[in-house]
Coordinates of C-alpha atoms in Angstrom, one line a residue:
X371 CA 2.7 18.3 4.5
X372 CA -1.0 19.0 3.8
X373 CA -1.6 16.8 0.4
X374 CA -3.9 18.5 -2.3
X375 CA -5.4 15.1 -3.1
X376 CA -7.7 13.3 -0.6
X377 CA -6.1 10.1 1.0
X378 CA -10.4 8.8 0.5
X379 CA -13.7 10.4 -0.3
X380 CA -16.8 9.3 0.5
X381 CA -20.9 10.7 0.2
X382 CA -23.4 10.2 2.6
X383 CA -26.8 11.4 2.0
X384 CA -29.5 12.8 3.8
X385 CA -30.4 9.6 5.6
X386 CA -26.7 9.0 6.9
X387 CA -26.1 6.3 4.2
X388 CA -22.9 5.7 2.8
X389 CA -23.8 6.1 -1.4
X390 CA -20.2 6.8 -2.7
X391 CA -16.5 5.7 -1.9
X392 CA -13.8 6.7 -4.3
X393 CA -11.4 4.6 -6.2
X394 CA -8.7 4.1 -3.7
X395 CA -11.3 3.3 -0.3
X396 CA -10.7 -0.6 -0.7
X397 CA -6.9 -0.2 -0.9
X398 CA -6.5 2.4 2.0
X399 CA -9.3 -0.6 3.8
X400 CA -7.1 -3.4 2.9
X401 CA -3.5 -1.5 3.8
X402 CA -5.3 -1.4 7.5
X403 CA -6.1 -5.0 8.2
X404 CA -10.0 -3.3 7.7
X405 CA -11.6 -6.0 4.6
X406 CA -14.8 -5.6 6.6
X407 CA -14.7 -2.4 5.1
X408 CA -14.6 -2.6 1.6
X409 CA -17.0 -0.2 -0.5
X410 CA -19.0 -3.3 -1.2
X411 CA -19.3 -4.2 2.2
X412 CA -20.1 -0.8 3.4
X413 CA -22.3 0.7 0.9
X414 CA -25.8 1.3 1.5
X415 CA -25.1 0.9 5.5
X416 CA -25.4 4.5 7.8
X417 CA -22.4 5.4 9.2
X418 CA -23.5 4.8 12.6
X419 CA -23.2 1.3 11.7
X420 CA -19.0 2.2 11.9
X421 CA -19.1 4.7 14.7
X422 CA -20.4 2.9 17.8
X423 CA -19.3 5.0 20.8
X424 CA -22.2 7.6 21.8
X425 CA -19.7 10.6 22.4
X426 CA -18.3 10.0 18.8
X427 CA -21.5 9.9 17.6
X428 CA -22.9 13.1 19.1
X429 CA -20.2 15.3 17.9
X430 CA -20.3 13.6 14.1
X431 CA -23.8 14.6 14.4
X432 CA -23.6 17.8 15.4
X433 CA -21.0 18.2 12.5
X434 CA -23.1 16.8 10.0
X435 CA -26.0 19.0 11.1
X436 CA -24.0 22.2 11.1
X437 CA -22.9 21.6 7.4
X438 CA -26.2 20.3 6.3
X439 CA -27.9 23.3 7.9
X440 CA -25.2 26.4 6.8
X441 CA -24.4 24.6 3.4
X442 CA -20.9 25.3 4.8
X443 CA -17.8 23.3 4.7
X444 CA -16.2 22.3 7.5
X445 CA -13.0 21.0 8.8
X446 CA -12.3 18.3 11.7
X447 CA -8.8 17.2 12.6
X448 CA -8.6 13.5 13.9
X449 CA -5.5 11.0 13.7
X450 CA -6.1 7.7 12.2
X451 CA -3.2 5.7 13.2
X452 CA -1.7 1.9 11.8
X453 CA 0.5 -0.4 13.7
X454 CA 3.7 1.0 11.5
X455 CA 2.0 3.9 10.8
X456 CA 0.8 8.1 12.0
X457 CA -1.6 9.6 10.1
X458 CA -3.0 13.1 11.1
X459 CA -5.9 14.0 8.8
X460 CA -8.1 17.0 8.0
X461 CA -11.9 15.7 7.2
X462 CA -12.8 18.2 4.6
X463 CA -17.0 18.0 5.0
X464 CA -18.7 19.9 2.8
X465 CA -22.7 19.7 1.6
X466 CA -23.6 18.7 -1.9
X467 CA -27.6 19.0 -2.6
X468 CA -30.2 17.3 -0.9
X469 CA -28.6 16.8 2.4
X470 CA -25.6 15.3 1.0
X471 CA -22.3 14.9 3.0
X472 CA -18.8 14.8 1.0
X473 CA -15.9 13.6 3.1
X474 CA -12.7 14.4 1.7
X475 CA -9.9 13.4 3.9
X476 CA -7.0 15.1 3.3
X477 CA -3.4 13.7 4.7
X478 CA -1.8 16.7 7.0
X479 CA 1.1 14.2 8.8
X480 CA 1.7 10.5 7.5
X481 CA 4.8 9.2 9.0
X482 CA 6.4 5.6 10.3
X483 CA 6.3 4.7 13.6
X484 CA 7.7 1.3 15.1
X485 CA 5.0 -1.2 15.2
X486 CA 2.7 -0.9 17.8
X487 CA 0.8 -3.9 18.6
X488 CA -1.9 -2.3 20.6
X489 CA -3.1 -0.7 17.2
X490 CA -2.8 -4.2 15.2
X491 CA -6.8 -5.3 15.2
X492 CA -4.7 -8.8 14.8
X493 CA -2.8 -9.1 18.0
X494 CA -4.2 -11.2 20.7
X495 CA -5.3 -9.0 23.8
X496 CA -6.2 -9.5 27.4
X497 CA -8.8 -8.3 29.5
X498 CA -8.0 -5.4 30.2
X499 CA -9.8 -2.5 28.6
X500 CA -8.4 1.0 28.1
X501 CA -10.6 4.1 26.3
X502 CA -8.8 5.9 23.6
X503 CA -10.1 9.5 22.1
X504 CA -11.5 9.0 18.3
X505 CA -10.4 12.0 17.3
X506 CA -6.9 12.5 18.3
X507 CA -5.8 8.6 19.9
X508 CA -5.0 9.9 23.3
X509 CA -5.7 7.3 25.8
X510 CA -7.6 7.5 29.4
X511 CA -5.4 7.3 31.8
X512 CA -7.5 7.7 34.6
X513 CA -11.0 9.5 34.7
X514 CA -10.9 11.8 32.9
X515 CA -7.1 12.3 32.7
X516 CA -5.9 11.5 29.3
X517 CA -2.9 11.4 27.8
X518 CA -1.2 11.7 24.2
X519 CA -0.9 7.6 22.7
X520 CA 3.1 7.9 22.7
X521 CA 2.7 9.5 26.3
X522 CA 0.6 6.9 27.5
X523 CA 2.5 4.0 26.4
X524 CA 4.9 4.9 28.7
X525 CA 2.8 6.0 31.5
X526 CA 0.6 2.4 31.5
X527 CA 4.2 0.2 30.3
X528 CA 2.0 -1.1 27.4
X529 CA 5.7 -2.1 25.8
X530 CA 6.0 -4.4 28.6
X531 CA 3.0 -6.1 28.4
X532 CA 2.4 -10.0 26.9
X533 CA -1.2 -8.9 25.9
X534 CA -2.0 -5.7 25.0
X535 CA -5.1 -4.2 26.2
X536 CA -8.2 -4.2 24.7
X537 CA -9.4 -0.7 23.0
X538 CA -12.8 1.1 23.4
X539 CA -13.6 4.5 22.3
X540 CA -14.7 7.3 23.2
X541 CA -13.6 11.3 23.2
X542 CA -10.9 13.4 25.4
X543 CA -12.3 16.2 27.3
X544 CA -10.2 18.4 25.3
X545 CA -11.5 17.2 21.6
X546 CA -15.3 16.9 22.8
X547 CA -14.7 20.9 24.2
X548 CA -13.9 21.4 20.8
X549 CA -15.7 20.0 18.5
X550 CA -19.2 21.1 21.0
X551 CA -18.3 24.7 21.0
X552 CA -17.0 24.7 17.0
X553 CA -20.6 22.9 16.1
X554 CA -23.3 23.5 18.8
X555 CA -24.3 27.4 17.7
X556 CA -26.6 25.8 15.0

């Protein structure tokens, strides 16, 4: 179900600055409980500011590098799930002039799911913590043992819960193998 049109689009320049969001960034923002990250609140900030895990991080970088240095577009696959809903997204990065980034993402899945408190940034949590991948949501099950979001659910009885756990990030084994052998030849 790959849309033509990009859910959002945004520029970032040579210095990692967010210059540019398009028209619909607030509302896609708003729609996931995200006001912190309205255009006006997140223009002229690097994007490091909204990507705090180191692994993340690293492989954005070596992204943005390899398009910066080929002047070649690039695609990167990552889910970006709400409560209600499953999005699977294509980042469509491609280089403008002057070390500029355009993000296009483009929708490839968007489907309901029932809600899912442990992805509501409203819901109460406890102490617990539990890692889940960046790119594609799976969650850490143990080290280094990760498992697909639905999967894991089941696996950890996060249904059964009173609290769901808090969420870090970080990367699976399988999308950081990926993403470093796609983008580390530069």
């Amino acid at each position: 179900m790959e849309s033509h049109e990009p859910l959002v689009t945004y520029h970032i320049n040579s210095n990692d600055v967010l210059v540019y969001t398009c028209n619909n960034w607030d509302s896609f923002a708003l729609e996931n409980d995200a006001p912190e990250m309205i255009s006006s609140n997140v223009l002229g900030r690097k994007i490091w500011d909204f990507i705090s895990n180191t692994e993340t991080r690293y492989l954005y970088k070596l992204t943005f590098d390899y398009v910066r240095s080929l002047k070649k577009e690039s695609d990167v696959i990552i889910r970006c799930d709400a409560p209600e809903t499953i999005r699977l997204l294509n980042l469509k990065i491609s280089y403008g002039s002057n070390g500029l980034l355009i993000i296009k993402s483009f929708p490839m899945k968007i489907q309901r799911q029932e809600y899912l408190p442990l992805l509501d940034r409203k819901v109460e949590r406890s102490q617990e913590i539990i890692k889940m991948c960046s790119y594609c949501k799976g969650i850490e099950i143990a080290h280094e043992k990760w498992l697909s979001l639905e999967k894991a659910l089941n696996e950890l009885d996060l249904f059964q819960r009173e609290k769901p756990p808090q969420i870090s990030h970080g990367v699976c084994t399988d999308c950081y193998e990926t993403v470093k052998k796609e983008f580390a030849m530069i």
